mmCIF file of C-alpha atoms and ligand atoms in Angstrom:
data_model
loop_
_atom_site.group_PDB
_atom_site.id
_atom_site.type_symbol
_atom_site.label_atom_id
_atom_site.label_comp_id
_atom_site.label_asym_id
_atom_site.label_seq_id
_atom_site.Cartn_x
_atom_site.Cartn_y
_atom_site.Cartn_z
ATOM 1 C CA UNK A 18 0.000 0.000 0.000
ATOM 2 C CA UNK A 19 2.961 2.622 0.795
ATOM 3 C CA UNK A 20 4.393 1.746 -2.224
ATOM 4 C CA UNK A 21 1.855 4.313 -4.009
ATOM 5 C CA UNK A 22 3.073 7.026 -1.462
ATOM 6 C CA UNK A 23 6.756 6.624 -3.077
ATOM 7 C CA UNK A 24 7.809 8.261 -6.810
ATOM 8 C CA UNK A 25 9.877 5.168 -8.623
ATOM 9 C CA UNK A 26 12.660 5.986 -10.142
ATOM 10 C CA UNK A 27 14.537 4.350 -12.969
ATOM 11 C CA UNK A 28 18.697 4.997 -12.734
ATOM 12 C CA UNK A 29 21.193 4.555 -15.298
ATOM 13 C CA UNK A 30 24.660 3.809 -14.089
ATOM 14 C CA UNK A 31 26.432 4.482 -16.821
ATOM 15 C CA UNK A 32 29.818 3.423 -15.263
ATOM 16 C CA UNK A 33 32.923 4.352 -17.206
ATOM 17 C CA UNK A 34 31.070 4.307 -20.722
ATOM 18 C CA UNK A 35 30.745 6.732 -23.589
ATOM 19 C CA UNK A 36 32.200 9.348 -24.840
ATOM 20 C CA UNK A 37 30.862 12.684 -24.479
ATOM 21 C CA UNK A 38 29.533 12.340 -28.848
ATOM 22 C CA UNK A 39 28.147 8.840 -27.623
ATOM 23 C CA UNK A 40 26.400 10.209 -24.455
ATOM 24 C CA UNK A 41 24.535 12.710 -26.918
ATOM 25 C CA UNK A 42 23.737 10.245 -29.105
ATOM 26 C CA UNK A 43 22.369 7.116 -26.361
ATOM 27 C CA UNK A 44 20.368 10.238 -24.794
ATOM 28 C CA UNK A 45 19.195 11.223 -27.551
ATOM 29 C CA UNK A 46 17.480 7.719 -28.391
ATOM 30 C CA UNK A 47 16.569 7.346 -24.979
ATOM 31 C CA UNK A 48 14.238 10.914 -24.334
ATOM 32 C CA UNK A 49 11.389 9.852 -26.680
ATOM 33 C CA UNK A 50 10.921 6.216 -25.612
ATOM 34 C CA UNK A 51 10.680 7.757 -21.693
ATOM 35 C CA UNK A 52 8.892 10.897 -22.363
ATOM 36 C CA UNK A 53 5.749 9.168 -21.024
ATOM 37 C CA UNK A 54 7.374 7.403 -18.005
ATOM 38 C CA UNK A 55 5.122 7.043 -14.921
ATOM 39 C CA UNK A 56 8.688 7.232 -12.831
ATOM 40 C CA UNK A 57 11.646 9.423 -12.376
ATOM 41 C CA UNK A 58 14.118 8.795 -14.813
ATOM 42 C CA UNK A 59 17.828 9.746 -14.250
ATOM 43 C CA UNK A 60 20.863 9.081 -16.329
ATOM 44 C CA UNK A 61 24.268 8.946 -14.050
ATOM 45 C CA UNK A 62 26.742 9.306 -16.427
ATOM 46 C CA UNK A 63 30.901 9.481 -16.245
ATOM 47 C CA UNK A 64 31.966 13.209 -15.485
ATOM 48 C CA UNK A 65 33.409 14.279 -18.694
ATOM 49 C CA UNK A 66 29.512 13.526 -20.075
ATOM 50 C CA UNK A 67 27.970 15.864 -17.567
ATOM 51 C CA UNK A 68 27.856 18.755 -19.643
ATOM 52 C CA UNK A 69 26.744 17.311 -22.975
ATOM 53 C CA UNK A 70 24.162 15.347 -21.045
ATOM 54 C CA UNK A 71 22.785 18.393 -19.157
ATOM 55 C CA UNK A 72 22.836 20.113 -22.572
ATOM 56 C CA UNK A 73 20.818 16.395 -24.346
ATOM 57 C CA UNK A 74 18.350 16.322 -21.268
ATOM 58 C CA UNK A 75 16.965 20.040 -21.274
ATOM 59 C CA UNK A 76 13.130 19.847 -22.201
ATOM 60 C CA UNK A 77 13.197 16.263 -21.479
ATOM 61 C CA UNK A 78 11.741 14.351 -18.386
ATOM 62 C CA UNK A 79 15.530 13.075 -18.097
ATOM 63 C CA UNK A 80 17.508 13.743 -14.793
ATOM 64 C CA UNK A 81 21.051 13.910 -14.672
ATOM 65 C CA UNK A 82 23.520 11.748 -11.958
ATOM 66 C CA UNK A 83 27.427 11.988 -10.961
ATOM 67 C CA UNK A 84 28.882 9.004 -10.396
ATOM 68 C CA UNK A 85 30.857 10.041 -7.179
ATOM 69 C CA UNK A 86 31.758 13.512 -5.663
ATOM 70 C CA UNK A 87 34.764 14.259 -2.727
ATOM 71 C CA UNK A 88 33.738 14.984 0.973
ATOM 72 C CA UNK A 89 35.760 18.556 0.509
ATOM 73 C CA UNK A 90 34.428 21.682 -1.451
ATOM 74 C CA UNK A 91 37.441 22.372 -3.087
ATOM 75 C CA UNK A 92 41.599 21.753 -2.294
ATOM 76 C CA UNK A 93 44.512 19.850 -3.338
ATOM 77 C CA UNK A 94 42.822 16.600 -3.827
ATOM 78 C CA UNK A 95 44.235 16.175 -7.480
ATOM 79 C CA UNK A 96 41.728 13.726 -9.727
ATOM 80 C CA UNK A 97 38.487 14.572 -7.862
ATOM 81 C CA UNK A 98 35.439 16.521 -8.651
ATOM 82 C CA UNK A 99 33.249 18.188 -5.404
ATOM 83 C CA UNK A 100 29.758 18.331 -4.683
ATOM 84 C CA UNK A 101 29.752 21.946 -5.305
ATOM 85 C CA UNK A 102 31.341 21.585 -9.155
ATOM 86 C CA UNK A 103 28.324 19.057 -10.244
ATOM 87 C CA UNK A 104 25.659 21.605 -8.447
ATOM 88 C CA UNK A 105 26.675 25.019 -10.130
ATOM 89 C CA UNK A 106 26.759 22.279 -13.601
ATOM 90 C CA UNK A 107 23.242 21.837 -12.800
ATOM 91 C CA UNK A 108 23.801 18.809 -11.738
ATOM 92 C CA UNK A 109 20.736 16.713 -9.807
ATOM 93 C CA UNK A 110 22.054 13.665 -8.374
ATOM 94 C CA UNK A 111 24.912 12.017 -7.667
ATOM 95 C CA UNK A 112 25.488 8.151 -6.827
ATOM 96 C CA UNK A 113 27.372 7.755 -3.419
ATOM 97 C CA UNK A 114 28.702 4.306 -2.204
ATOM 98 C CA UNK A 115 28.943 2.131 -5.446
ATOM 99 C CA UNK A 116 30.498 -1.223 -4.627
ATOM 100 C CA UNK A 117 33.178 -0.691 -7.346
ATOM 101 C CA UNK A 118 33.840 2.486 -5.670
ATOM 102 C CA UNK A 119 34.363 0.257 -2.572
ATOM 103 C CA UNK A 120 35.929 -2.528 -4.168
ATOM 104 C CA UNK A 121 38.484 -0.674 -6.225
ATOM 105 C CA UNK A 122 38.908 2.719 -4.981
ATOM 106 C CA UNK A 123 39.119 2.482 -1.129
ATOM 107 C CA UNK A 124 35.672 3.776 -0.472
ATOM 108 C CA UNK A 125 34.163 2.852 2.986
ATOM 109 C CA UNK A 126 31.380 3.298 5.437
ATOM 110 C CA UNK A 127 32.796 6.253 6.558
ATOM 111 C CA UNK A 128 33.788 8.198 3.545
ATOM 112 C CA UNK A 129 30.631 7.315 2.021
ATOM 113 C CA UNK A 130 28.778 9.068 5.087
ATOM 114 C CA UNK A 131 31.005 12.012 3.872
ATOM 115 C CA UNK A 132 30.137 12.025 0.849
ATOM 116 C CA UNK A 133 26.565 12.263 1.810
ATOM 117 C CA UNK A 134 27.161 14.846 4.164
ATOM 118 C CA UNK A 135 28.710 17.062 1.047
ATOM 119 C CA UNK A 136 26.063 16.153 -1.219
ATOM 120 C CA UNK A 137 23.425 17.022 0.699
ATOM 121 C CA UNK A 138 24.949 19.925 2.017
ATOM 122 C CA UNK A 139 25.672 21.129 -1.549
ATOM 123 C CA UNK A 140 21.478 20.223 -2.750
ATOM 124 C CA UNK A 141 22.234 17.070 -4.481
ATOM 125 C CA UNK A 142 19.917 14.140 -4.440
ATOM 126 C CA UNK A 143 21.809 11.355 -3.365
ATOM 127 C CA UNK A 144 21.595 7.419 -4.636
ATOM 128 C CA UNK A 145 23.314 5.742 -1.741
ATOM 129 C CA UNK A 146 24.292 2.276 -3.247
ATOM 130 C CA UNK A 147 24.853 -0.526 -0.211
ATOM 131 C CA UNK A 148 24.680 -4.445 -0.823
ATOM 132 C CA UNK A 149 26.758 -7.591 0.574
ATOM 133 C CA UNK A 150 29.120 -10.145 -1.225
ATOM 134 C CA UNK A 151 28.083 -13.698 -2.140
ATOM 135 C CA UNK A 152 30.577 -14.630 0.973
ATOM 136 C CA UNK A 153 28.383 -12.022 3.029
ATOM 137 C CA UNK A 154 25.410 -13.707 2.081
ATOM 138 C CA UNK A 155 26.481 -17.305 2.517
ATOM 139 C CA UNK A 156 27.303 -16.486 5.741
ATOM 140 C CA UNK A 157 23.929 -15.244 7.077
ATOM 141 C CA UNK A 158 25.288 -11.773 7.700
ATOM 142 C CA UNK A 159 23.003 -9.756 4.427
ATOM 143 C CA UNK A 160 20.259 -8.432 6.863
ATOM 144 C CA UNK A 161 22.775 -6.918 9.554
ATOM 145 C CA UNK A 162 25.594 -5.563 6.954
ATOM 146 C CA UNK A 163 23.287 -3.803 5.074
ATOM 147 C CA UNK A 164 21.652 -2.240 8.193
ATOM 148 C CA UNK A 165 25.183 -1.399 9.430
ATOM 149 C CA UNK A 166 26.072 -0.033 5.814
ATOM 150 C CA UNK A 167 22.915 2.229 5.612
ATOM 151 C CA UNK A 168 23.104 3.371 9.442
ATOM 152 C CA UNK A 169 26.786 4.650 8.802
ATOM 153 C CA UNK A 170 26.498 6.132 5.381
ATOM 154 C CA UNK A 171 23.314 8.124 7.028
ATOM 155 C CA UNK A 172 24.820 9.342 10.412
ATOM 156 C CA UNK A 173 24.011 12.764 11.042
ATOM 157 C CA UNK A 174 21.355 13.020 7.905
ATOM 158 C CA UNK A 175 18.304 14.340 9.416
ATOM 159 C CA UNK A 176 14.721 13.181 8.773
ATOM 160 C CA UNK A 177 14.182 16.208 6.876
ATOM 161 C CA UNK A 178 17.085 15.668 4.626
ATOM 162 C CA UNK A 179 16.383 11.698 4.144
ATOM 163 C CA UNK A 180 13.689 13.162 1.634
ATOM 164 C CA UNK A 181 16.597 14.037 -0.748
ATOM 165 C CA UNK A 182 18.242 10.319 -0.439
ATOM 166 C CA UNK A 183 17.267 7.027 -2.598
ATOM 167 C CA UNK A 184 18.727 3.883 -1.684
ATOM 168 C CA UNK A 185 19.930 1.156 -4.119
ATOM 169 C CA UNK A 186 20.101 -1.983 -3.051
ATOM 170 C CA UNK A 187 22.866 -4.011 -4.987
ATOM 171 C CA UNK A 188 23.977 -7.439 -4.125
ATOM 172 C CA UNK A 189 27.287 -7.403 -5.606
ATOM 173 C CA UNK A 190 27.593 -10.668 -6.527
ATOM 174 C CA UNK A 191 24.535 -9.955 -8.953
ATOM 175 C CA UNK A 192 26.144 -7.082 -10.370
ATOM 176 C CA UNK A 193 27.292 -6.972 -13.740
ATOM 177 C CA UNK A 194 27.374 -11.088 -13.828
ATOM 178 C CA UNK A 195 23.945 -11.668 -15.343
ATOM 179 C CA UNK A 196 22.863 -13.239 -11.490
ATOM 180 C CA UNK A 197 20.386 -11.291 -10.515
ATOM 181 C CA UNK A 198 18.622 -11.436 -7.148
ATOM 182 C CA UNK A 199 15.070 -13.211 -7.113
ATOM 183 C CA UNK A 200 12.725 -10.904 -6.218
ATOM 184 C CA UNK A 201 11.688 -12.125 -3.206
ATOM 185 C CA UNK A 202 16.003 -11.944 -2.120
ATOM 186 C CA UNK A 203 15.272 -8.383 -3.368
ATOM 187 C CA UNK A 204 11.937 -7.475 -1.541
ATOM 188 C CA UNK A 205 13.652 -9.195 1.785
ATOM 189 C CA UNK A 206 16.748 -6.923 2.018
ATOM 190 C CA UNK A 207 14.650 -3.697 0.645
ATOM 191 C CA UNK A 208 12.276 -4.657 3.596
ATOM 192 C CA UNK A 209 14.877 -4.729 6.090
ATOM 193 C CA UNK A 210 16.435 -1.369 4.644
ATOM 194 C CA UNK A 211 13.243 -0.059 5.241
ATOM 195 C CA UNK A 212 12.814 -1.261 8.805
ATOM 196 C CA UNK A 213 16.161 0.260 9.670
ATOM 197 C CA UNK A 214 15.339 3.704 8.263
ATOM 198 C CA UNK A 215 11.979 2.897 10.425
ATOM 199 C CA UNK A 216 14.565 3.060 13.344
ATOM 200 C CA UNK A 217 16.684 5.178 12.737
ATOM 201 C CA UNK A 218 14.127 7.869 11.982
ATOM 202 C CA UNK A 219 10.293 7.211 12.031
ATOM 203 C CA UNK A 220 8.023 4.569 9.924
ATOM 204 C CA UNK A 221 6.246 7.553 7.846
ATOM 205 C CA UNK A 222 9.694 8.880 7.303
ATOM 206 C CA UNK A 223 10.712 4.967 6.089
ATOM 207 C CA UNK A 224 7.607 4.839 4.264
ATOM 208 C CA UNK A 225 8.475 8.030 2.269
ATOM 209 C CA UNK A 226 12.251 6.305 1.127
ATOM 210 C CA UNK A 227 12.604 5.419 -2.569
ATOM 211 C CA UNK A 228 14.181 2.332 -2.380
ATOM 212 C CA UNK A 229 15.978 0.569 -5.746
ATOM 213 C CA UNK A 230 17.587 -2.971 -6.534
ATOM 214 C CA UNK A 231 20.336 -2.993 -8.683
ATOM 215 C CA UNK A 232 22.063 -5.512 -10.666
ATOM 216 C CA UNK A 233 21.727 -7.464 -13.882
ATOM 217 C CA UNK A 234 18.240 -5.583 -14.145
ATOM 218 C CA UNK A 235 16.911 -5.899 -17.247
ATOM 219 C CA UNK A 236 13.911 -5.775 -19.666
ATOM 220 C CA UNK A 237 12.769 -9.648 -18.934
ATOM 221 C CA UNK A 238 13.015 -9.622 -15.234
ATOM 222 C CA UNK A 239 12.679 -6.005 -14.059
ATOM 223 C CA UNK A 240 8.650 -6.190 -13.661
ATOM 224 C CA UNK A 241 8.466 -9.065 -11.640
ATOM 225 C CA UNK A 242 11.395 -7.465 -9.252
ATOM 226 C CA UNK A 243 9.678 -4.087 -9.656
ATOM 227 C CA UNK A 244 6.172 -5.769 -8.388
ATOM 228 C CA UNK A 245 7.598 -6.052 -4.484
ATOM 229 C CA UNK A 246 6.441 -4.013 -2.288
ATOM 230 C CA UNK A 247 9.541 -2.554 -1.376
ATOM 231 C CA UNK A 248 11.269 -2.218 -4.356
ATOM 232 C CA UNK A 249 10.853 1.142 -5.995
ATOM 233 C CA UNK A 250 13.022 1.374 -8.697
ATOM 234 C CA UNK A 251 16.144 0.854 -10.189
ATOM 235 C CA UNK A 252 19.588 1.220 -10.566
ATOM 236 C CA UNK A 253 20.596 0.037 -13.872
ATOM 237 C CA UNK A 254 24.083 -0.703 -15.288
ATOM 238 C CA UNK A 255 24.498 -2.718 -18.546
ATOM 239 C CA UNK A 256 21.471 -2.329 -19.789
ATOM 240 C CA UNK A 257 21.014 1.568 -19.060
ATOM 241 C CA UNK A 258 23.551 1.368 -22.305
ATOM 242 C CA UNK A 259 20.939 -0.041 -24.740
ATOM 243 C CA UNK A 260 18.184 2.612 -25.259
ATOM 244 C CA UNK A 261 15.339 -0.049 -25.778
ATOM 245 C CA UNK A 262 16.452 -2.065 -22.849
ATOM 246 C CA UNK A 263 16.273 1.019 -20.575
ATOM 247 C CA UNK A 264 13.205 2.219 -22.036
ATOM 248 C CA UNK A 265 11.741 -1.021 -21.236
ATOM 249 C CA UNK A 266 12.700 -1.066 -17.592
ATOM 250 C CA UNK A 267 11.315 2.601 -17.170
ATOM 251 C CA UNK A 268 8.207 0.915 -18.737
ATOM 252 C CA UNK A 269 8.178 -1.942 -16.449
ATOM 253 C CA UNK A 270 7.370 0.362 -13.452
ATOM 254 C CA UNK A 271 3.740 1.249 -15.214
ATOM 255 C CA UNK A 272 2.468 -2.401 -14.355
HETATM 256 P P1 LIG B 326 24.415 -4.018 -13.692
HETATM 257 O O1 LIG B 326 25.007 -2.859 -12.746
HETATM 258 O O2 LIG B 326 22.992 -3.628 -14.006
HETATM 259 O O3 LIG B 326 25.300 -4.002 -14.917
HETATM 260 O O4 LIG B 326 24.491 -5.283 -12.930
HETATM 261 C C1 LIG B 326 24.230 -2.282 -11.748
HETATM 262 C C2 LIG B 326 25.049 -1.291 -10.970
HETATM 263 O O5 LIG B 326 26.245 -1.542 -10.769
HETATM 264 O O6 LIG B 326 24.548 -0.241 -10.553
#
């Protein structure tokens, strides 16, 4: 029943894909197939696309998404970009938290939270990404890492501000590898995401949370996940590349 209270929104995560002529060009073949969506639609794209996409979005129903942004506003942090630089863009969103960002790149539970903190600060809507290995999961421990994930990324965010935050659920052993969760796996660890933001700050305040799975979404199984009652949305990798296939996920969410 809360599900109706929540807007669903359809993500792209572009990764490190496209060129700035092949950003205009996917966007471009992208706006008409969504200009009807009954969701949000945002396209997170690599920075050196951020202009050309802001540029390919205006008039459209399209959003625009960083990929990452640094805790500081500015300084000698050679090879980043602040929250401040993709807001004065025009920027809308940024994705916080990826697990390649933590995998690869050093990211944890505590730079993620400032990260947040920036974002927010800076009026960015934040996709806070959180999930648990296939190790994680065999183990028993999903449920309680992914609580422990969201409560750090979110300390100090108040219930006000949680109105500006999505959360993407991505199993990371379903990312990218064609696995993708069942839905009920999904619906389980969106639930539980939910219950903690029920804790942390109030139920109406949980209700209110757009929450997304992410990985290996795609055109076949993306209504069935997108039927749970706590799974909002989507954050889409591969197949945010393919214009039809994303088209048909943002379609998926009309059922
Ligand atoms: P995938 O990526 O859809 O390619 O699995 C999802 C993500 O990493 O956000």
């Amino acid at each position: 029943m809360n599900k109706q209270l929540r807007k669903a929104v359809i993500a792209g995560n572009w990764k490190m894909n496209k060129t700035p002529a092949e950003a205009k060009v996917l966007i471009e073949e992208i706006a008409p197939l969504v200009k009807d969506a009954a969701c949000d639609v945002v396209v997170c794209v690599p920075y050196v696309d951020l202009c050309t996409a802001l540029e390919a979005t205006k008039g459209t129903n399209i959003g625009v998404g960083a990929e990452n942004c640094h805790w500081e506003p500015s300084g000698a942090y050679t090879g980043e970009i602040s929250a401040p630089m993709l807001k004065s863009m025009g920027v809308e969103y940024v994705i916080i938290g990826h697990s390649e960002r933590r995998t690869y790149f050093g990211e944890t539970d505590v730079t993620v939270n400032k990260r947040i903190r920036a974002a927010l600060d800076n009026g960015l809507k934040v996709i806070l990404c959180v999930g648990e290995y296939l190790e994680q999961r065999e183990q028993g421990i999903t449920a309680e890492l992914v609580a422990m994930q969201v409560k750090i990324a979110l300390g100090g965010v108040s219930a006000e501000e949680l109105k500006n935050i999505i959360i993407a659920y991505e199993p990371v052993w379903a990312i990218g590898t064609g696995l993708t969760a069942t839905a009920d796996q999904a619906e389980e660890v969106c639930a539980c995401i939910r219950a903690t933001l029920a804790s942390l700050y109030c139920q109406d305040c949980a209700n209110a949370v757009t929450i997304q799975y992410g990985g290996s979404m795609n055109p076949k199984n993306a209504a069935e996940l997108l039927s749970k009652e706590n799974v909002d949305g989507g954050l889409i990798g591969g197949a945010s590349l393919k214009a039809p296939d994303f088209a048909a996920i943002v379609e998926a969410t009309k059922q």
